[in-house]
Amino acid sequence: MLDCPDGCSLAVTVKRGKAVVIDGAHTNPVTNGFICAKVRKFDQRVYGPDRLLYPAIRKGRKGEGAFTRASWDDALGLIVERMQAAKATAGGESVLPFSYGGSNGLLTQDNLDAQLWRRFGASRLARAVCAAPTGAANMSLYGKMPSVTYQDYPEARLIVLWGVNPSASGIHLVPYVREAQKRGAALVVIDPRTTPLARSADIHLAVRPGTDVAVALAIHRHLFVTGRADEAFLAAHTEGADRLRERAEPWTLARAAEVAGVDAGALERVAELYASRSPALVRCGWGLERNRNGGNAAMAVLALPAVGGKFGVRGGGYSMSNSASWNIAKSWIGTPEPDTRLVNMNQLGRALTEYDDPPVRVLFVYNCNPAATVPDQQRVLRGLEREDLFTVVFEQVMTDTALYADVVLPATTFLEGYDLAKAYGPIALELARPVIDVVGEARSNADVFGELCARLGLLEDGEPSGELDLMVHVLEQLPGRIGSDLGSGHQAKPPFGLTPVQFLDVFPNTPNRKVRLFSESLDASAPMGLYRFQPDPATREFPLALISPASEHTISSTLGELPRTDARLLMHPGDALARGLADGDLVRVFNGLGEVHCPLNVSGSMRPGVVSLPKGLWRRSTRNNTTGTALVPDTLTDIGDGACFNDARVQVASLATA
Ligand code: SF4
């Protein structure tokens, strides 16, 4: 499984310890027997030529990928030696652990790894490459209240898919949206691209990237000025509505439409549909957060059901990450977070090349591939090339980052070990068991971090140090009956069930159980305040907005190693014509940070002024070994300190001309 909202249950056919077919199971009703094409090909990762089979130590230049096989004992011994030396000379903060979700399991992330880094006193990592602005908004407004699950979409009479393309990044939602449409629901899609669902939508607003906050505030204003804001709900269940109303006031439909580059009449029809239909459901995606206004966009979008009075009915409200629904406190980490330096993962390049108090001496990468995925790729690579940096990469395959490692450690995949897998679209938690033989000498995260804790003298008597005892330990600490149900093979459910209705079954987890529509602290910390808009960073030199959405091949960089045709830049026909470019031309996409060389795909699915490269590319996916992240600034979002992938502004020219 990948970092994906759907959380499928899988049926794997195994012959002589090897996976031969990977398909969907029916255990999780939302999976309904089918899975995406990505994971059906997962065996190509497990047994492919890039798979890491044993620990290895670098023998060539950084980035060359030349390694000598080593034993686990030697590799772990070297890592411990280098970590201790860094701590002795520059302090624990000179060690930077760098990770993201991997396959999002409870055993593979924030577990013995967190225990190790906390006890060692390493720098802390702000894991903000994705979902930080939407998460911060959801937390501020609702304390991450559980949200509408896939199964309830058919109850809605209006669905607004905002900054999300389930056809690529959550395919199990699509049949539920289609079913709602069959039953008469109107569908609105807000996305710069004409996604598959946008083609069948009643209204598609192809907004300019970064302008979602203006559009959402205009809908708020429309609700207030036409008397369709639910004043009774606002009085009883919210605080701060007046401040939101005041901030929405400048955003007439006409002004927002102009800023967003959409038809004012179409925007008015969206606002009217939202005002008049119930149950009305807004699916807030992650596409709208990846820009300078991302946190405010998420705030304004998620606040809509409170102002419109859309809660309290099945199929009404909002849909966002349900990862917090299980109320899991991760009590098993066992050590409080120290007050050590916090490094934002979106600024890894800066941390590796500029930080000197202390400098990063040891970088330990796992569950992610920053050389391909974090902003300002050229600076990240310059940092990884530092000869005085000791880099460990603990991975399943030889990633772009692993090529720069001093030590690579082979990791098991989800087919080879235990885990507790949590969906964050539907509400589902499942115990995943190993179904195939471990490939090569791969080891689980729990086994490796447990052993590192032991070797560094950071393990206390009786504490779990390996995968199986860790799983038992975690099951025992899950709230309520969840652990015992999972352990005995039953489906786990939170107390409110698997399909809660917002404001009937679940309420905001804020101190007074009210929706906090205005947060003074966010207002003070956001660069221009709460519910404010920062203008487009485009220049005459670099006028095109580059976005990098998930594709049918990759929703993260996992599986980006599989062979496929060159990545292509999507561009609107008008923009291509203006540059004398034709479909299939080799182009350079460039700005002051870097450039990407790839073929052009002229496509009416793009709005004018916006170009697109797929998310999750590896360096081998393009002609000049760079990915879209080479063009992305390492600036941070207004709220949540997230990545501004969609603030890349670029120019495109023919490579032949260049
Ligand atoms: S990536 Fe998503 S859709 Fe594909 S199998 Fe995993 S959970 Fe299911």
Coordinates of C-alpha atoms and ligand atoms in Angstrom, one line a residue, residues 1-10 31 34-40 169-172 414 555, ligand 1:
M1 CA 0.0 0.0 0.0
L2 CA 1.1 3.5 -0.7
D3 CA 0.5 6.8 1.2
C4 CA -3.1 6.9 -0.2
P5 CA -6.4 7.7 1.5
D6 CA -8.2 4.5 0.4
G7 CA -6.4 2.0 2.7
C8 CA -7.3 -1.0 0.6
S9 CA -7.3 -4.6 1.8
L10 CA -5.3 -6.8 -0.5
T31 CA -12.0 -1.7 -1.6
F34 CA -10.4 -3.9 -6.8
I35 CA -7.2 -1.9 -6.4
C36 CA -5.3 0.6 -8.4
A37 CA -3.0 -0.3 -11.2
K38 CA -0.1 1.0 -9.2
V39 CA -0.2 -1.6 -6.5
R40 CA -1.1 -4.4 -8.8
S169 CA -5.2 9.6 -5.9
G170 CA -8.1 7.7 -4.3
I171 CA -9.9 5.7 -7.0
H172 CA -12.4 4.1 -4.6
F414 CA 4.5 -4.1 3.4
I555 CA 1.0 9.5 -5.9
Ligands
SF4_1 S1 -2.5 2.9 -3.4 FE1 -4.5 3.4 -2.7 S2 -5.9 2.6 -4.2 FE2 -3.9 1.7 -4.6 S3 -4.0 -0.3 -3.4 FE3 -3.1 1.2 -2.1 S4 -4.8 2.1 -0.9 FE4 -5.6 1.0 -2.7

